[in-house]
Amino acid sequence: MRRPNVPSQDSVGRLLGFIQLPAGEIALVIADVSGKGVAAALLMPSIEVALRMDAPRFPSTNDLLRAFNNVVCQITGGHRFISMFYGKLCPQSCSLEYTNAGHNPPLLIRAGLDPSPLDKGGPVLGLLPDSEYESARIDLRQGDVLILYTDGAVEAENPAGEQYSAERLSKTVSLHLHQSASQLVETIYTSVSNFVKQPL
């Protein structure tokens, strides 16, 4: 596993991190607060603290986000929403249970196969109290690559107004599956940066 070498919370209210769970499981979290600027950035620390407190209490990802949605509704008063992907990785069984609350679907990429978007879940957090969420479970294989990202990557635009897109992201990763996790992160950054700087 590898995440970008940046703070877990940034100035536009994003979160990317890991949470150690009981029985050796690891939670993978990526989230994005609606809106930008100081207000969004100040909200995320409260959300992260609440999530870290709640995560060990719920055995399933959908039960956690069902309860956490109500927490976010109370914190934000319905004035902001949060997209979130929450996955629970079990190293013993090489499996991932996940729930996606309106976030950009992470991409599971396997050599020779089309990318699989992890989109099972429900609505964004913080708008509708008592919303229902689904979970899904996938078995992981050696060589699988799982890409978690926010709209900042796939909606990056070149001078012609074209977006980088999830399709370009998955193609970039598919062409570099031989790389290590850290190398792949740098490859993606370089690809997005070069795309944005393309001349007209």
PDB file of C-alpha atoms in Angstrom, residues 37-157:
ATOM      1  CA  GLY A  37     -11.502  26.563   1.300  1.00  0.00           C
ATOM      2  CA  VAL A  38     -11.091  26.982   5.036  1.00  0.00           C
ATOM      3  CA  ALA A  39     -14.580  25.825   6.054  1.00  0.00           C
ATOM      4  CA  ALA A  40     -14.197  22.483   4.287  1.00  0.00           C
ATOM      5  CA  ALA A  41     -10.673  22.022   5.619  1.00  0.00           C
ATOM      6  CA  LEU A  42     -11.722  22.749   9.215  1.00  0.00           C
ATOM      7  CA  LEU A  43     -14.541  20.213   9.050  1.00  0.00           C
ATOM      8  CA  MET A  44     -12.382  17.233   8.093  1.00  0.00           C
ATOM      9  CA  PRO A  45     -10.448  16.862  11.394  1.00  0.00           C
ATOM     10  CA  SER A  46     -13.734  16.444  13.284  1.00  0.00           C
ATOM     11  CA  ILE A  47     -14.900  13.895  10.732  1.00  0.00           C
ATOM     12  CA  GLU A  48     -11.656  11.932  10.984  1.00  0.00           C
ATOM     13  CA  VAL A  49     -11.766  11.809  14.795  1.00  0.00           C
ATOM     14  CA  ALA A  50     -15.387  10.625  14.772  1.00  0.00           C
ATOM     15  CA  LEU A  51     -14.623   7.979  12.145  1.00  0.00           C
ATOM     16  CA  ARG A  52     -11.627   6.612  14.053  1.00  0.00           C
ATOM     17  CA  MET A  53     -13.778   6.304  17.165  1.00  0.00           C
ATOM     18  CA  ASP A  54     -16.657   4.566  15.363  1.00  0.00           C
ATOM     19  CA  ALA A  55     -14.740   2.270  12.994  1.00  0.00           C
ATOM     20  CA  PRO A  56     -13.745  -0.456  15.512  1.00  0.00           C
ATOM     21  CA  ARG A  57     -17.328  -0.716  16.819  1.00  0.00           C
ATOM     22  CA  PHE A  58     -18.952  -1.950  13.608  1.00  0.00           C
ATOM     23  CA  PRO A  59     -18.205  -5.356  12.052  1.00  0.00           C
ATOM     24  CA  SER A  60     -19.528  -4.436   8.588  1.00  0.00           C
ATOM     25  CA  THR A  61     -18.722  -1.469   6.371  1.00  0.00           C
ATOM     26  CA  ASN A  62     -22.337  -0.672   5.495  1.00  0.00           C
ATOM     27  CA  ASP A  63     -23.421  -0.667   9.159  1.00  0.00           C
ATOM     28  CA  LEU A  64     -20.592   1.734   9.934  1.00  0.00           C
ATOM     29  CA  LEU A  65     -21.508   4.191   7.183  1.00  0.00           C
ATOM     30  CA  ARG A  66     -25.213   3.923   8.002  1.00  0.00           C
ATOM     31  CA  ALA A  67     -24.444   5.059  11.551  1.00  0.00           C
ATOM     32  CA  PHE A  68     -21.730   7.492  10.506  1.00  0.00           C
ATOM     33  CA  ASN A  69     -24.056   9.203   8.047  1.00  0.00           C
ATOM     34  CA  ASN A  70     -26.228  10.273  10.979  1.00  0.00           C
ATOM     35  CA  VAL A  71     -23.140  11.543  12.810  1.00  0.00           C
ATOM     36  CA  VAL A  72     -22.180  13.663   9.791  1.00  0.00           C
ATOM     37  CA  CYS A  73     -25.750  14.978   9.522  1.00  0.00           C
ATOM     38  CA  GLN A  74     -25.494  16.169  13.128  1.00  0.00           C
ATOM     39  CA  ILE A  75     -22.050  17.731  12.645  1.00  0.00           C
ATOM     40  CA  THR A  76     -22.879  19.573   9.412  1.00  0.00           C
ATOM     41  CA  GLY A  77     -26.558  20.317   9.980  1.00  0.00           C
ATOM     42  CA  GLY A  78     -27.189  19.328   6.376  1.00  0.00           C
ATOM     43  CA  HIS A  79     -25.170  22.279   5.042  1.00  0.00           C
ATOM     44  CA  ARG A  80     -22.325  20.161   3.667  1.00  0.00           C
ATOM     45  CA  PHE A  81     -21.973  16.598   2.506  1.00  0.00           C
ATOM     46  CA  ILE A  82     -19.058  14.185   2.354  1.00  0.00           C
ATOM     47  CA  SER A  83     -18.287  11.549  -0.226  1.00  0.00           C
ATOM     48  CA  MET A  84     -16.439   8.602   1.284  1.00  0.00           C
ATOM     49  CA  PHE A  85     -15.092   5.207   0.337  1.00  0.00           C
ATOM     50  CA  TYR A  86     -14.551   2.929   3.324  1.00  0.00           C
ATOM     51  CA  GLY A  87     -12.929  -0.456   2.838  1.00  0.00           C
ATOM     52  CA  LYS A  88     -11.918  -3.109   5.354  1.00  0.00           C
ATOM     53  CA  LEU A  89      -8.915  -5.151   4.284  1.00  0.00           C
ATOM     54  CA  CYS A  90      -8.416  -8.604   5.810  1.00  0.00           C
ATOM     55  CA  PRO A  91      -4.815  -9.753   5.206  1.00  0.00           C
ATOM     56  CA  GLN A  92      -5.580 -13.291   6.422  1.00  0.00           C
ATOM     57  CA  SER A  93      -8.246 -13.967   3.785  1.00  0.00           C
ATOM     58  CA  CYS A  94      -6.837 -11.552   1.165  1.00  0.00           C
ATOM     59  CA  SER A  95     -10.260  -9.949   0.859  1.00  0.00           C
ATOM     60  CA  LEU A  96     -11.716  -6.462   0.929  1.00  0.00           C
ATOM     61  CA  GLU A  97     -15.179  -5.550   2.169  1.00  0.00           C
ATOM     62  CA  TYR A  98     -16.223  -2.043   1.188  1.00  0.00           C
ATOM     63  CA  THR A  99     -19.010   0.522   1.045  1.00  0.00           C
ATOM     64  CA  ASN A 100     -18.923   3.545  -1.234  1.00  0.00           C
ATOM     65  CA  ALA A 101     -20.869   6.608  -0.079  1.00  0.00           C
ATOM     66  CA  GLY A 102     -21.027   8.602  -3.299  1.00  0.00           C
ATOM     67  CA  HIS A 103     -17.259   8.808  -3.821  1.00  0.00           C
ATOM     68  CA  ASN A 104     -15.351   8.415  -7.077  1.00  0.00           C
ATOM     69  CA  PRO A 105     -15.289   4.613  -7.440  1.00  0.00           C
ATOM     70  CA  PRO A 106     -11.838   3.183  -6.705  1.00  0.00           C
ATOM     71  CA  LEU A 107     -10.493   1.058  -9.536  1.00  0.00           C
ATOM     72  CA  LEU A 108      -9.482  -2.577  -9.125  1.00  0.00           C
ATOM     73  CA  ILE A 109      -7.073  -3.290 -11.959  1.00  0.00           C
ATOM     74  CA  ARG A 110      -5.943  -6.764 -12.979  1.00  0.00           C
ATOM     75  CA  ALA A 111      -3.643  -7.686 -15.832  1.00  0.00           C
ATOM     76  CA  GLY A 112      -5.584  -8.592 -18.962  1.00  0.00           C
ATOM     77  CA  LEU A 113      -8.989  -7.581 -17.577  1.00  0.00           C
ATOM     78  CA  ASP A 114     -11.107  -4.448 -17.723  1.00  0.00           C
ATOM     79  CA  PRO A 115     -10.888  -2.264 -14.589  1.00  0.00           C
ATOM     80  CA  SER A 116     -13.586  -2.946 -11.988  1.00  0.00           C
ATOM     81  CA  PRO A 117     -15.071   0.160 -10.305  1.00  0.00           C
ATOM     82  CA  LEU A 118     -15.906  -0.345  -6.630  1.00  0.00           C
ATOM     83  CA  ASP A 119     -19.236   1.474  -6.604  1.00  0.00           C
ATOM     84  CA  LYS A 120     -21.495  -0.560  -4.301  1.00  0.00           C
ATOM     85  CA  GLY A 121     -22.832   1.534  -1.423  1.00  0.00           C
ATOM     86  CA  GLY A 122     -25.241   4.430  -1.141  1.00  0.00           C
ATOM     87  CA  PRO A 123     -25.597   8.228  -1.095  1.00  0.00           C
ATOM     88  CA  VAL A 124     -23.088  10.780   0.126  1.00  0.00           C
ATOM     89  CA  LEU A 125     -22.898  11.328   3.872  1.00  0.00           C
ATOM     90  CA  GLY A 126     -24.595  14.200   5.646  1.00  0.00           C
ATOM     91  CA  LEU A 127     -27.649  14.951   3.515  1.00  0.00           C
ATOM     92  CA  LEU A 128     -30.247  12.285   4.283  1.00  0.00           C
ATOM     93  CA  PRO A 129     -30.503  10.884   7.839  1.00  0.00           C
ATOM     94  CA  ASP A 130     -31.142   7.141   8.167  1.00  0.00           C
ATOM     95  CA  SER A 131     -29.973   6.393   4.620  1.00  0.00           C
ATOM     96  CA  GLU A 132     -29.345   2.756   3.741  1.00  0.00           C
ATOM     97  CA  TYR A 133     -26.010   1.469   2.453  1.00  0.00           C
ATOM     98  CA  GLU A 134     -24.870  -1.755   0.823  1.00  0.00           C
ATOM     99  CA  SER A 135     -21.545  -3.496   1.101  1.00  0.00           C
ATOM    100  CA  ALA A 136     -19.619  -5.737  -1.267  1.00  0.00           C
ATOM    101  CA  ARG A 137     -16.728  -8.146  -0.827  1.00  0.00           C
ATOM    102  CA  ILE A 138     -13.958  -8.887  -3.292  1.00  0.00           C
ATOM    103  CA  ASP A 139     -11.190 -11.470  -3.170  1.00  0.00           C
ATOM    104  CA  LEU A 140      -7.791 -10.019  -3.936  1.00  0.00           C
ATOM    105  CA  ARG A 141      -5.164 -11.776  -6.029  1.00  0.00           C
ATOM    106  CA  GLN A 142      -1.431 -11.384  -6.277  1.00  0.00           C
ATOM    107  CA  GLY A 143      -0.656  -8.540  -8.669  1.00  0.00           C
ATOM    108  CA  ASP A 144      -3.968  -6.718  -8.170  1.00  0.00           C
ATOM    109  CA  VAL A 145      -3.764  -2.927  -8.027  1.00  0.00           C
ATOM    110  CA  LEU A 146      -6.369  -0.864  -6.187  1.00  0.00           C
ATOM    111  CA  ILE A 147      -6.426   2.864  -6.956  1.00  0.00           C
ATOM    112  CA  LEU A 148      -8.223   5.257  -4.585  1.00  0.00           C
ATOM    113  CA  TYR A 149      -8.520   8.822  -5.856  1.00  0.00           C
ATOM    114  CA  THR A 150     -10.578  12.019  -5.670  1.00  0.00           C
ATOM    115  CA  ASP A 151     -12.132  14.187  -8.355  1.00  0.00           C
ATOM    116  CA  GLY A 152      -9.041  16.397  -8.276  1.00  0.00           C
ATOM    117  CA  ALA A 153      -7.214  13.804 -10.379  1.00  0.00           C
ATOM    118  CA  VAL A 154      -9.833  12.742 -12.908  1.00  0.00           C
ATOM    119  CA  GLU A 155     -11.340  16.225 -13.366  1.00  0.00           C
ATOM    120  CA  ALA A 156      -7.985  17.928 -13.953  1.00  0.00           C
ATOM    121  CA  GLU A 157      -8.255  19.799 -17.256  1.00  0.00           C
TER     122      GLU A 157
END
